[in-house]
Coordinates of C-alpha atoms and ligand atoms in Angstrom, one line a residue:
M125 CA 22.4 6.6 -8.3
K126 CA 19.0 8.3 -8.9
R127 CA 16.3 5.7 -8.7
D128 CA 13.2 7.9 -8.3
G129 CA 10.8 5.8 -6.5
Q130 CA 11.3 2.4 -8.2
L131 CA 8.1 0.4 -7.8
E132 CA 9.4 -2.8 -6.2
S133 CA 10.6 -3.6 -2.6
I134 CA 14.1 -2.8 -1.7
W135 CA 14.6 -6.6 -1.1
R136 CA 13.6 -7.7 -4.6
S137 CA 16.1 -5.4 -6.2
E138 CA 18.9 -7.6 -4.8
V139 CA 17.4 -11.1 -5.0
K140 CA 16.0 -12.2 -8.3
K141 CA 17.2 -15.7 -8.8
H142 CA 14.6 -18.3 -9.4
Y143 CA 14.9 -21.9 -7.9
G144 CA 13.2 -25.2 -8.1
Q145 CA 12.6 -27.9 -10.8
E146 CA 10.1 -27.9 -13.6
N147 CA 7.9 -30.5 -12.3
F148 CA 7.5 -33.4 -9.9
A149 CA 7.6 -37.1 -10.9
P150 CA 4.2 -38.3 -12.1
G151 CA 2.5 -40.4 -9.4
A152 CA 5.0 -39.4 -6.7
Q153 CA 3.6 -39.5 -3.2
F154 CA 4.6 -37.3 -0.3
D155 CA 4.1 -37.0 3.3
V156 CA 3.3 -33.3 3.1
V157 CA 2.5 -30.9 0.4
V158 CA 3.2 -27.3 1.3
A159 CA 1.5 -24.7 -0.9
G160 CA 3.3 -21.2 -1.0
A161 CA 6.9 -20.3 -0.7
G162 CA 6.7 -17.3 1.6
I163 CA 8.1 -17.4 5.2
T164 CA 5.3 -19.7 6.4
G165 CA 5.7 -22.3 3.5
I166 CA 9.6 -22.3 3.3
T167 CA 10.0 -22.6 7.1
S168 CA 7.3 -25.3 7.4
A169 CA 8.8 -27.3 4.5
L170 CA 12.3 -27.1 6.0
L171 CA 11.3 -28.0 9.5
L172 CA 9.3 -31.0 8.3
Q173 CA 11.9 -32.2 5.9
K174 CA 14.4 -32.1 8.6
K175 CA 12.2 -34.2 10.8
G176 CA 12.5 -36.9 8.2
M177 CA 9.2 -36.3 6.4
K178 CA 9.1 -36.4 2.6
C179 CA 7.9 -32.9 1.5
I180 CA 7.0 -31.0 -1.7
L181 CA 6.7 -27.2 -1.7
V182 CA 4.7 -25.9 -4.6
E183 CA 4.6 -22.1 -5.3
A184 CA 2.0 -20.5 -7.6
T185 CA 4.7 -18.1 -8.9
N186 CA 8.2 -17.8 -7.4
M187 CA 9.9 -17.7 -4.1
G188 CA 8.9 -14.6 -2.1
F189 CA 6.4 -13.5 -4.7
G190 CA 3.8 -12.9 -2.0
T191 CA 4.0 -10.5 0.9
S192 CA 7.2 -12.0 2.3
G193 CA 8.9 -10.2 -0.6
D194 CA 7.2 -6.9 0.3
T195 CA 7.4 -7.0 4.1
T196 CA 9.6 -4.6 6.2
A197 CA 10.7 -7.6 8.2
H198 CA 10.6 -6.1 11.7
V199 CA 10.9 -9.1 14.2
N200 CA 8.8 -8.3 17.1
S201 CA 7.9 -9.9 20.5
F202 CA 4.9 -7.5 20.6
F203 CA 2.0 -7.5 18.1
D204 CA -0.5 -5.3 16.4
I205 CA -2.9 -6.6 19.0
P206 CA -1.5 -5.2 22.1
Y207 CA -1.2 -7.6 25.1
Y208 CA -3.7 -5.8 27.2
Q209 CA -6.3 -6.7 24.6
V210 CA -5.2 -10.3 24.6
I211 CA -5.3 -10.4 28.3
R212 CA -8.9 -8.8 28.2
D213 CA -10.2 -11.1 25.5
F214 CA -8.4 -14.4 26.0
G215 CA -7.1 -14.3 29.6
L216 CA -3.6 -13.7 31.1
D217 CA -2.4 -17.2 30.6
S218 CA -3.2 -17.1 26.9
A219 CA -1.4 -13.8 26.7
K220 CA 1.6 -15.2 28.4
L221 CA 1.6 -18.1 26.1
L222 CA 1.5 -15.8 23.1
A223 CA 4.5 -14.0 24.5
Q224 CA 6.3 -17.3 25.0
A225 CA 5.4 -18.3 21.5
A226 CA 6.8 -15.0 20.1
N227 CA 10.1 -15.7 22.0
E228 CA 10.3 -19.3 20.7
A229 CA 9.7 -18.1 17.1
H230 CA 12.4 -15.5 17.3
H231 CA 14.7 -18.2 18.6
I232 CA 13.9 -20.4 15.6
I233 CA 14.9 -17.5 13.2
K234 CA 18.1 -17.0 15.2
D235 CA 18.9 -20.6 15.3
Q236 CA 18.4 -21.0 11.5
I237 CA 20.7 -18.0 10.9
N238 CA 23.4 -19.5 13.0
L239 CA 23.0 -23.1 11.8
Y240 CA 22.9 -22.4 8.1
Q241 CA 25.3 -19.3 8.4
I242 CA 22.8 -17.1 6.6
Y243 CA 24.0 -13.5 5.8
C244 CA 20.7 -11.8 5.9
D245 CA 21.6 -8.5 7.6
Y246 CA 20.0 -9.8 10.8
S247 CA 20.4 -7.4 13.7
I248 CA 19.1 -7.1 17.2
R249 CA 17.4 -3.6 17.6
N250 CA 15.5 -1.8 20.4
G251 CA 11.8 -1.2 19.4
Y252 CA 10.2 2.3 20.1
L253 CA 6.6 3.0 20.5
F254 CA 5.6 6.7 20.5
A255 CA 2.5 8.6 21.2
L256 CA 2.3 11.6 18.9
D257 CA -0.5 13.5 20.9
E258 CA -2.5 13.3 24.2
E259 CA -5.1 11.1 22.6
Q260 CA -2.6 8.5 21.6
D261 CA -1.0 8.7 25.0
K262 CA -4.2 7.5 26.7
E263 CA -3.6 4.0 25.1
F264 CA 0.1 4.0 26.2
Q265 CA -0.4 3.1 29.9
K266 CA -2.5 0.2 29.0
I267 CA 0.1 -1.1 26.5
I268 CA 2.9 -0.7 29.0
E269 CA 1.0 -2.6 31.7
G270 CA -0.1 -5.3 29.4
N271 CA 3.6 -5.8 28.2
Q272 CA 4.7 -5.9 31.8
K273 CA 2.0 -8.6 32.8
V274 CA 3.3 -10.9 30.1
G275 CA 7.0 -10.3 30.8
I276 CA 7.9 -8.0 27.8
E277 CA 10.5 -5.5 29.1
T278 CA 9.2 -1.9 28.4
F279 CA 10.9 1.3 29.6
E280 CA 10.0 4.9 29.3
T281 CA 12.7 6.8 27.6
A282 CA 13.4 10.4 26.8
A283 CA 14.0 10.7 23.1
N284 CA 12.4 9.2 20.0
P285 CA 15.5 8.0 18.0
F286 CA 13.6 8.9 14.7
G287 CA 13.5 12.6 15.8
I288 CA 9.6 12.6 15.5
P289 CA 8.1 14.9 18.1
S290 CA 6.3 12.7 20.6
V291 CA 4.5 13.2 24.0
R292 CA 5.8 9.8 25.4
V293 CA 8.3 7.2 24.0
V294 CA 8.9 3.7 25.4
E295 CA 11.7 1.3 24.5
I296 CA 11.2 -2.4 24.0
P297 CA 14.7 -4.1 23.8
N298 CA 15.7 -7.2 22.0
Q299 CA 13.6 -6.8 18.7
A300 CA 15.2 -7.5 15.4
Q301 CA 15.2 -7.0 11.8
F302 CA 16.6 -8.8 8.6
H303 CA 16.6 -9.0 4.9
P304 CA 13.7 -11.4 4.4
L305 CA 14.6 -12.7 0.9
K306 CA 18.3 -13.3 1.8
Y307 CA 17.0 -15.4 4.7
L308 CA 14.3 -17.2 2.8
R309 CA 16.6 -18.0 -0.2
I310 CA 19.0 -20.0 2.1
L311 CA 16.2 -21.8 4.0
L312 CA 14.8 -22.8 0.6
K313 CA 18.3 -24.0 -0.5
E314 CA 18.7 -26.1 2.6
F315 CA 15.2 -27.5 2.0
I316 CA 16.2 -28.6 -1.4
N317 CA 19.6 -29.8 -0.3
S318 CA 17.8 -32.0 2.4
G319 CA 16.0 -33.8 -0.3
G320 CA 12.8 -31.7 -0.5
T321 CA 11.1 -31.1 -3.8
Y322 CA 10.4 -27.6 -4.9
V323 CA 8.4 -26.6 -7.8
E324 CA 7.5 -23.1 -9.0
N325 CA 4.6 -21.9 -11.2
C326 CA 2.4 -24.6 -9.6
Q327 CA -0.7 -23.3 -8.1
V328 CA -2.8 -25.6 -5.8
T329 CA -6.4 -25.1 -7.0
S330 CA -8.2 -27.5 -4.6
V331 CA -7.8 -30.7 -2.6
K332 CA -10.0 -33.7 -2.3
K333 CA -9.9 -37.0 -0.1
E334 CA -9.4 -40.2 -2.0
N335 CA -8.8 -43.6 -0.3
D336 CA -7.6 -42.0 3.0
K337 CA -5.1 -39.8 1.2
L338 CA -5.2 -36.1 0.1
V339 CA -5.1 -35.3 -3.6
S340 CA -4.0 -31.8 -4.3
I341 CA -5.0 -30.6 -7.7
T342 CA -2.4 -28.3 -9.1
K343 CA -1.7 -26.6 -12.5
K344 CA 1.0 -29.3 -13.1
G345 CA -1.0 -32.4 -12.2
N346 CA -2.3 -34.0 -9.0
I347 CA -0.1 -34.8 -6.0
V348 CA -1.0 -37.4 -3.3
S349 CA 0.0 -36.9 0.3
N350 CA -1.1 -37.5 3.9
H351 CA -1.1 -33.7 4.8
L352 CA -1.5 -30.4 3.0
I353 CA -0.5 -27.0 4.5
Y354 CA -2.0 -23.9 2.7
A355 CA 0.9 -21.5 3.5
T356 CA -0.7 -19.1 0.9
H357 CA -1.2 -16.1 3.2
I358 CA -4.9 -17.0 3.0
P359 CA -6.2 -20.3 2.1
P360 CA -7.4 -20.4 -1.6
G361 CA -11.0 -21.0 -2.8
R362 CA -14.2 -20.7 -0.8
N363 CA -13.7 -21.2 2.9
I364 CA -14.6 -19.5 6.2
M365 CA -11.1 -17.8 6.5
H366 CA -12.2 -15.3 3.9
F367 CA -15.0 -14.2 6.2
R368 CA -12.9 -14.3 9.5
N369 CA -10.2 -12.1 8.0
T370 CA -10.1 -8.7 6.5
A371 CA -7.7 -7.8 3.8
Y372 CA -5.7 -4.6 4.2
R373 CA -3.1 -2.9 1.9
S374 CA 0.0 -1.1 3.4
Y375 CA 2.5 1.2 1.7
V376 CA 6.2 1.5 2.1
M377 CA 9.0 3.8 1.0
A378 CA 12.8 3.4 1.2
C379 CA 14.4 6.8 1.4
K380 CA 17.9 8.4 1.5
L381 CA 18.2 11.2 3.8
K382 CA 20.3 14.4 3.4
N383 CA 21.6 14.5 7.0
G384 CA 22.7 10.8 6.8
N385 CA 21.0 10.0 10.1
Y386 CA 19.7 6.4 10.0
P387 CA 18.9 5.3 13.5
E388 CA 19.7 1.6 14.3
A389 CA 16.2 1.2 15.8
L390 CA 12.7 0.0 15.0
G391 CA 9.8 2.7 15.5
Y392 CA 6.1 2.8 15.7
D393 CA 3.7 5.6 16.4
L394 CA 0.2 5.0 17.7
S395 CA -1.8 6.5 15.0
K396 CA -4.5 4.4 13.5
P397 CA -3.4 3.2 11.1
Y398 CA 0.2 3.4 12.5
H399 CA 3.4 4.3 10.8
Y400 CA 6.4 2.0 11.1
Y401 CA 10.2 2.8 10.7
R402 CA 13.5 1.1 10.4
S403 CA 16.8 1.7 8.6
H404 CA 18.6 -0.8 6.3
A405 CA 21.9 -0.8 4.7
L406 CA 22.3 -2.4 1.2
D407 CA 26.1 -2.6 0.6
V408 CA 27.2 0.9 1.5
E409 CA 23.9 2.6 0.8
Q410 CA 21.7 3.5 3.8
F411 CA 17.9 3.8 3.7
I412 CA 15.0 4.7 6.0
V413 CA 12.4 2.2 5.4
A414 CA 8.9 3.6 6.4
G415 CA 5.4 2.4 6.0
G416 CA 1.8 3.1 6.8
E417 CA -1.3 4.5 5.2
D418 CA -3.1 1.2 5.5
H419 CA -6.5 0.8 4.2
K420 CA -9.0 -2.0 3.6
A421 CA -8.3 -3.7 0.3
D422 CA -11.1 -3.0 -2.0
N423 CA -11.6 -2.7 -5.8
V424 CA -10.7 0.9 -5.9
D425 CA -7.2 1.9 -6.9
H426 CA -5.9 4.0 -3.9
T427 CA -2.2 3.6 -5.0
S428 CA -1.1 7.2 -6.1
E429 CA -3.0 9.0 -3.4
S430 CA -1.6 6.7 -0.6
F431 CA 1.9 7.0 -1.8
E432 CA 1.5 10.8 -2.0
R433 CA 0.2 11.0 1.6
L434 CA 2.9 8.7 2.8
G435 CA 5.5 10.8 1.0
N436 CA 4.1 14.1 2.3
Y437 CA 4.0 12.7 5.9
L438 CA 7.6 11.5 5.8
R439 CA 8.8 14.8 4.3
Q440 CA 7.4 16.5 7.4
H441 CA 9.7 14.4 9.7
F442 CA 12.7 13.4 7.7
D443 CA 15.2 15.4 5.6
I444 CA 14.5 13.4 2.4
E445 CA 17.1 13.5 -0.4
E446 CA 15.4 10.8 -2.6
I447 CA 12.5 8.3 -2.3
S448 CA 14.5 5.4 -3.9
Y449 CA 11.9 2.6 -3.6
K450 CA 8.2 2.4 -3.1
W451 CA 5.9 -0.6 -2.9
S452 CA 2.6 -1.8 -1.4
S453 CA 1.3 -5.1 -0.4
Q454 CA -1.5 -6.9 1.4
F455 CA -1.9 -8.4 4.8
Y456 CA -4.8 -10.1 6.7
E457 CA -6.3 -9.1 9.9
S458 CA -8.2 -11.7 11.9
A459 CA -11.5 -11.1 13.5
D460 CA -10.2 -11.4 17.0
G461 CA -6.7 -10.2 16.6
L462 CA -4.9 -13.5 16.9
P463 CA -3.8 -15.6 13.8
Y464 CA -5.6 -18.8 12.7
I465 CA -3.1 -21.7 12.6
G466 CA -4.3 -25.3 12.3
Q467 CA -6.9 -27.6 10.7
L468 CA -8.8 -25.6 8.1
P469 CA -12.5 -25.7 9.0
G470 CA -14.7 -27.3 6.3
S471 CA -11.8 -29.2 4.6
P472 CA -10.8 -32.8 4.9
D473 CA -8.7 -33.8 7.9
H474 CA -5.0 -32.9 7.7
V475 CA -5.6 -29.8 5.6
Y476 CA -4.0 -26.9 7.5
C477 CA -4.1 -23.2 7.2
A478 CA -2.0 -20.3 8.7
T479 CA -3.4 -16.8 8.2
G480 CA -4.6 -13.7 10.0
Y481 CA -1.1 -12.5 11.0
N482 CA -1.8 -8.8 10.6
G483 CA 1.4 -7.0 10.3
D484 CA 3.4 -9.6 12.3
G485 CA 4.1 -12.4 9.8
M486 CA 7.9 -12.8 10.4
I487 CA 7.2 -14.1 14.0
L488 CA 3.8 -15.6 13.3
G489 CA 4.7 -17.3 10.1
T490 CA 7.7 -18.8 11.8
L491 CA 5.5 -19.8 14.7
A492 CA 2.9 -21.4 12.2
A493 CA 5.7 -23.4 10.7
K494 CA 6.7 -24.7 14.2
I495 CA 3.1 -25.4 15.3
L496 CA 2.1 -27.2 12.0
S497 CA 5.3 -29.2 11.8
D498 CA 4.7 -30.4 15.6
I499 CA 1.1 -31.3 14.8
I500 CA 2.1 -33.2 11.7
S501 CA 5.2 -34.9 13.1
A502 CA 4.2 -35.3 16.8
G503 CA 0.4 -35.1 16.7
S504 CA 0.2 -31.9 18.8
S505 CA 1.6 -28.5 19.8
I506 CA 1.4 -26.6 23.0
Y507 CA 0.2 -23.6 21.0
E508 CA -2.5 -25.2 18.9
K509 CA -5.5 -24.4 21.1
L510 CA -4.8 -20.7 21.3
F511 CA -4.7 -20.4 17.5
L512 CA -7.3 -22.8 16.5
P513 CA -9.0 -21.7 13.3
S514 CA -12.4 -23.1 14.3
R515 CA -12.4 -21.0 17.6
V516 CA -15.2 -18.5 18.3
K517 CA -14.4 -15.4 20.5
P518 CA -17.6 -13.2 20.1
V519 CA -16.4 -10.4 22.4
A520 CA -13.1 -9.7 20.7
E521 CA -14.6 -10.1 17.3
M522 CA -17.2 -7.6 17.9
D523 CA -14.6 -5.1 19.1
N524 CA -12.5 -5.4 16.0
I525 CA -15.5 -5.0 13.7
V526 CA -16.4 -1.9 15.6
D527 CA -12.9 -0.5 15.3
S528 CA -12.4 -1.2 11.6
Ligands
LIG853 C1 3.8 -3.6 3.6 C2 3.8 -4.7 4.6 C3 4.8 -4.7 5.6 C4 4.9 -5.6 6.6 N1 5.9 -5.6 7.5 C5 6.0 -6.5 8.4 C6 7.0 -6.5 9.4 O1 7.8 -5.5 9.5 N2 7.1 -7.5 10.3 C7 6.2 -8.6 10.3 O2 6.4 -9.5 11.1 N3 5.3 -8.6 9.3 C8 5.1 -7.6 8.5 N4 4.2 -7.7 7.5 C9 3.3 -9.0 7.4 C10 4.2 -10.1 6.7 O3 4.9 -9.7 5.7 C11 3.3 -11.2 6.3 O4 2.4 -11.6 7.3 C12 4.0 -12.5 5.8 O5 5.0 -12.2 4.8 C13 3.0 -13.6 5.2 O6 3.9 -14.7 4.8 P1 3.3 -16.0 4.3 O7 4.3 -16.8 3.9 O8 2.1 -16.4 5.1 O9 2.5 -15.4 2.9 P2 3.3 -14.8 1.7 O10 4.6 -14.3 1.8 O11 2.2 -13.9 1.0 O12 3.5 -16.2 0.8 C14 2.4 -16.9 0.2 C15 2.9 -17.5 -1.1 O13 1.8 -18.4 -1.5 C16 1.8 -18.4 -2.9 N5 0.4 -18.9 -3.4 C17 -0.8 -18.3 -3.2 N6 -1.8 -19.1 -3.6 C18 -1.2 -20.2 -3.9 C19 -1.7 -21.4 -4.3 N7 -3.0 -21.7 -4.5 N8 -0.9 -22.5 -4.6 C20 0.5 -22.3 -4.5 N9 1.0 -21.1 -4.0 C21 0.2 -20.1 -3.8 C22 2.0 -16.9 -3.3 O14 2.5 -16.8 -4.6 C23 3.0 -16.5 -2.3 O15 4.3 -16.6 -2.8 C24 3.9 -6.7 6.6 C25 3.0 -6.8 5.6 C26 2.9 -5.7 4.6 C27 1.8 -5.8 3.6

């Protein structure tokens, strides 16, 4: 079937169903309000509901409307900020804790898939990083050494499975990929089946403290709770997170190839911004899903030129028969490279945020759900200090500002 660059993500073409109830009961009180039904919000709501808390998940539009419906859903134990930089800026112990956190989040994804028997095309894949030229190669040694220091297996290997000419290639085993909306759809169903309340078209506009409770103001009325999680990719309204994060836009294409060569691998070059690659089968049809051409999100429309550049770049390296889908979406880069997960500075106590994931939200969104659900249900998390939203790390921040 000729689709000719349909402007939606490959995942949305398969999963369109809406969920939820029209409204919540007037005056109903909850332990936790979770705003936003992407990977962060749905996972948080499910983990908390399963711990016996009474939760309501409210979504401004519909499930997966945000970046979780536009992601490329690589599941990585390494991040856009390389471990050598985390070691330099936060210390070796923090970098090891980050690697441990990534491992734990990946286990949560795997456990949910097994427990709820989720058919979401999950598969373990090797990741390949490749330097396209001598300049990119200079950073490689540092990346390899950083990975090794935190215990991420990283091997030099001869060939780039995507066939892109490279001066050096390394393999990082035990990465993964999945279909994000198939995964989230079932987590959401589990949340509802466990007694959770889910309401769509219900935007939280603000929150205030009243008689020791939080009152979330929404388009469908007020909700009273003990805790509020802004799982909205970046917390809404005026808050410091908008100064500590920079919004970027990234572009993706799903292509059919004439030669039928769809490597079962995840790939990343070291360009700045970098390109990322994977393959995916929808029923019997195979696709290469490739992204890049990231730029700061501003008020100028870069859409057609960015897609044109990405298409031209991909045509240089792949035998493209058809660009079947193309889409773009936003992500947020934190000032020091690590996400902000925890109490939102400047808000009443028990209002939490989870943002600054860069291009690593599958692992970090799952991790945020784990951290926030532990803080809310048990009072603390072993990871909370590392990702504290109120932290100040001047050295690292200066570096990222200069790089951007
Ligand atoms: C093109 C692209 C490719 C990417 N590829 C990868 C990848 O391969 N691997 C990876 O790990 N990460 C990747 N990322 C990053 C990852 O997709 C995101 O970090 C992640 O999806 C963010 O999830 P989230 O749940 O926090 O936010 P979202 O998925 O954006 O969900 C937030 C939800 O909140 C809702 N909302 C907003 N405001 C309100 C409000 N006031 N009240 C109620 N609801 C509200 C929105 O409608 C939305 O549904 C990619 C990002 C982009 C842009």
